[in-house]
XYZ file of N, CA, C and O in Angstrom:
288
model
N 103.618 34.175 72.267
C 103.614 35.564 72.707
C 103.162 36.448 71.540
O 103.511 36.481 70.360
N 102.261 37.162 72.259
C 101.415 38.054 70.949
C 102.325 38.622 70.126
O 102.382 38.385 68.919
N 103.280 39.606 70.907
C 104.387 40.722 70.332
C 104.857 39.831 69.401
O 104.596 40.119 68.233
N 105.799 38.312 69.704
C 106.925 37.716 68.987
C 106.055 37.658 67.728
O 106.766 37.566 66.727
N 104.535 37.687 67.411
C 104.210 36.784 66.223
C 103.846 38.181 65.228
O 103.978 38.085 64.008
N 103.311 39.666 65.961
C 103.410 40.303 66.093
C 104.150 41.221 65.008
O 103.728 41.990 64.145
N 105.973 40.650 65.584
C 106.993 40.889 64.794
C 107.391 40.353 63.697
O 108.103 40.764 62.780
N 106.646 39.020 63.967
C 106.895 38.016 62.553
C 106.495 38.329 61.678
O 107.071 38.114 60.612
N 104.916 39.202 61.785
C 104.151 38.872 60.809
C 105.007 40.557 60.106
O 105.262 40.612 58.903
N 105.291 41.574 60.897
C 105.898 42.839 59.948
C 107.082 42.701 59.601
O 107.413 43.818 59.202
N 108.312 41.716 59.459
C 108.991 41.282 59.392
C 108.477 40.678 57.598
O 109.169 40.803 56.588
N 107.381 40.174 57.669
C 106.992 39.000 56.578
C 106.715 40.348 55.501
O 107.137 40.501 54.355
N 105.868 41.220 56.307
C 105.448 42.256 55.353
C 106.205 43.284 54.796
O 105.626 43.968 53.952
N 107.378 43.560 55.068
C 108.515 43.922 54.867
C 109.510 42.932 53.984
O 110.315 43.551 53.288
N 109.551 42.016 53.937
C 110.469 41.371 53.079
C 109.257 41.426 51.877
O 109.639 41.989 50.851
N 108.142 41.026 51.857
C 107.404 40.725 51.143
C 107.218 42.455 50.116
O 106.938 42.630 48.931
N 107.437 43.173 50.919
C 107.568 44.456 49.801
C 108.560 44.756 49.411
O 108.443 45.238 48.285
N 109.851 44.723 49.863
C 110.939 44.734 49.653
C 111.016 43.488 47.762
O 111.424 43.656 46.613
N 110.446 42.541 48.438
C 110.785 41.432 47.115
C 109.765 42.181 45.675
O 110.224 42.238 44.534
N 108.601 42.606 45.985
C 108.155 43.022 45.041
C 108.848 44.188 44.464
O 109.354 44.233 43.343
N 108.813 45.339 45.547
C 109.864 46.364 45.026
C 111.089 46.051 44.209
O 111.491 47.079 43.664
N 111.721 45.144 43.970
C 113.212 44.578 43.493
C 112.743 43.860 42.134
O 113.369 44.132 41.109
N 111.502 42.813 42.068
C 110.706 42.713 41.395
C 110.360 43.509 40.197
O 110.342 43.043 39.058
N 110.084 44.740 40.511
C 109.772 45.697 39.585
C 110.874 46.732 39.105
O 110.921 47.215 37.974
N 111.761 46.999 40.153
C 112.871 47.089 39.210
C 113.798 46.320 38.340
O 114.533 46.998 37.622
N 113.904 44.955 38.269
C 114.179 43.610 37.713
C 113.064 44.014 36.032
O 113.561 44.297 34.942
N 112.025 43.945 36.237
C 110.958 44.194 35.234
C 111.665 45.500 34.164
O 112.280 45.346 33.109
N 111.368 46.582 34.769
C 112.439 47.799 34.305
C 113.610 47.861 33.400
O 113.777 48.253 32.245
N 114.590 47.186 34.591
C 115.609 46.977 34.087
C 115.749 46.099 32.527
O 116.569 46.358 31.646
N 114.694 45.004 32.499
C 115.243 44.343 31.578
C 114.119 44.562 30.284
O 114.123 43.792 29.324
N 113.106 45.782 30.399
C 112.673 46.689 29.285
C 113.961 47.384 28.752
O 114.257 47.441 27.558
N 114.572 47.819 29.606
C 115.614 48.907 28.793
C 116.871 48.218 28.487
O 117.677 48.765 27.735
N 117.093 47.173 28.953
C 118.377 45.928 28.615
C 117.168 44.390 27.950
O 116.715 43.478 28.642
N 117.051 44.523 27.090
C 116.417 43.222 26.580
C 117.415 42.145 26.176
O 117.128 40.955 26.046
N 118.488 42.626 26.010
C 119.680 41.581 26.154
C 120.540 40.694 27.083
O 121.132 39.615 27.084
N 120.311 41.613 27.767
C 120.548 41.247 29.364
C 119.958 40.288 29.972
O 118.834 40.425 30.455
N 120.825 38.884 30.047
C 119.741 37.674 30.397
C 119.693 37.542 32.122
O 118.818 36.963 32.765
N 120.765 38.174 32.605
C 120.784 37.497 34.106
C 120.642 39.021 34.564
O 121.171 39.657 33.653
N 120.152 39.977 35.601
C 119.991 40.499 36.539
C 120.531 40.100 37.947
O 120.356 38.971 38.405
N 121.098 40.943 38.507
C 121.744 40.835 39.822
C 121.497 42.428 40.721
O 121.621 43.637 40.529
N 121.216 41.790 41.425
C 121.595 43.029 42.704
C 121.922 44.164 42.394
O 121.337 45.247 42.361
N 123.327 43.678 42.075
C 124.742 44.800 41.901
C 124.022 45.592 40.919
O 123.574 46.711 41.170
N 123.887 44.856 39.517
C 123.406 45.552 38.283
C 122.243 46.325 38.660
O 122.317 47.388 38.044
N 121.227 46.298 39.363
C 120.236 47.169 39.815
C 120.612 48.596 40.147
O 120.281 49.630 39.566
N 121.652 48.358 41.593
C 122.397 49.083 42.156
C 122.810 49.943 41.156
O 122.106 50.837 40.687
N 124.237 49.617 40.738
C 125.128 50.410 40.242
C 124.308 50.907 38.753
O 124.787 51.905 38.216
N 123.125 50.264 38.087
C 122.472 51.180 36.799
C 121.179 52.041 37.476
O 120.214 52.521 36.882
N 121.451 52.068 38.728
C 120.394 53.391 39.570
C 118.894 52.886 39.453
O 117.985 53.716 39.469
N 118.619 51.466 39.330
C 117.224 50.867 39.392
C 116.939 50.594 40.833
O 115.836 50.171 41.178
N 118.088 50.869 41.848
C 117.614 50.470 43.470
C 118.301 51.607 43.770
O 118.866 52.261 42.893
N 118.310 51.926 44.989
C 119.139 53.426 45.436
C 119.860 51.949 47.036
O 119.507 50.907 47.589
N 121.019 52.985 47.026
C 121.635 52.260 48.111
C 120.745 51.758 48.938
O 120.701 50.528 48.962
N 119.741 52.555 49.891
C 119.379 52.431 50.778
C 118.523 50.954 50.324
O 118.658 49.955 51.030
N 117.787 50.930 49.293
C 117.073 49.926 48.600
C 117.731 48.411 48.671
O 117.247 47.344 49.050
N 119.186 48.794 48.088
C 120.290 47.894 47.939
C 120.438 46.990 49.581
O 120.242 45.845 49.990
N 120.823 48.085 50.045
C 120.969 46.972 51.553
C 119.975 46.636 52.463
O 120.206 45.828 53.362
N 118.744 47.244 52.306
C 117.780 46.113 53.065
C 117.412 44.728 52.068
O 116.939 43.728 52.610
N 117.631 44.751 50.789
C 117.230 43.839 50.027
C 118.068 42.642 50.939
O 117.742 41.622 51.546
N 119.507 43.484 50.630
C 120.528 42.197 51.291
C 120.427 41.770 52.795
O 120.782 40.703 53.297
N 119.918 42.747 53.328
C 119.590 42.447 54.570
C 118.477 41.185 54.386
O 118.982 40.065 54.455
N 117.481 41.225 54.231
C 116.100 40.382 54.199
C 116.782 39.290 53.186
O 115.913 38.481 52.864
N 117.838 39.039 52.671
C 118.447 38.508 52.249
C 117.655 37.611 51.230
O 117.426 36.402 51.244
N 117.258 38.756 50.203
C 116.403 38.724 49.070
C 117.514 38.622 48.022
O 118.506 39.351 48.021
N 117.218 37.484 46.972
C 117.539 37.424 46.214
C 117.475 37.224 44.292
O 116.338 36.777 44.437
N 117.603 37.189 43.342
C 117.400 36.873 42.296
C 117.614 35.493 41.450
O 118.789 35.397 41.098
N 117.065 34.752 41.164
C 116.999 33.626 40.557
C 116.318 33.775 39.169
O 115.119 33.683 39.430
N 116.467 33.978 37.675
C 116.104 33.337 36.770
C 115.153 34.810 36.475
O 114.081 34.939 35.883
N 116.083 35.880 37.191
C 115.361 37.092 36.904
C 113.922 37.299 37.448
O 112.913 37.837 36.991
N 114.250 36.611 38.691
C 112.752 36.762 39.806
C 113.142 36.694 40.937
O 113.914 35.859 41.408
N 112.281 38.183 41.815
C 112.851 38.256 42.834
C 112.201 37.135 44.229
O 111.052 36.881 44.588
N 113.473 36.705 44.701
C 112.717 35.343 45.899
C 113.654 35.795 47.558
O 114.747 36.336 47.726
N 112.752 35.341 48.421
C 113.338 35.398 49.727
C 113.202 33.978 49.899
O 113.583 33.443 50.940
């Protein structure tokens, strides 16, 4: 069905900006923390590198951080 694939594919394009967006605040973040070996979510969040709204679609698309890179 055209629609279902449709949805897949803005679905894909949406996580897929979402991950870069998180991406580049990850990048950011760890210019101004060079000590800082692990990055998380939270730490984005709460040092104002994601804004809430940022924060919970990440978790929604259930994007995450590994090794200080953002992955879905």
């Amino acid at each position: 069905d055209l629609r279902m694939s449709r949805g897949l594919g803005d679905v894909y394009k949406r996580q897929t900006a979402m991950v870069s967006t998180v991406q580049t605040q990850i990048d950011l973040y760890q210019n101004d923390h060079p000590n800082q070996d692990n990055v998380t979510l939270a730490a984005l969040k709460s040092e104002n590198y994601l804004t809430e709204k940022q924060f919970q679609k990440a978790q929604d698309l259930k994007i995450t951080i590994v090794h200080n890179e953002a992955r879905k």
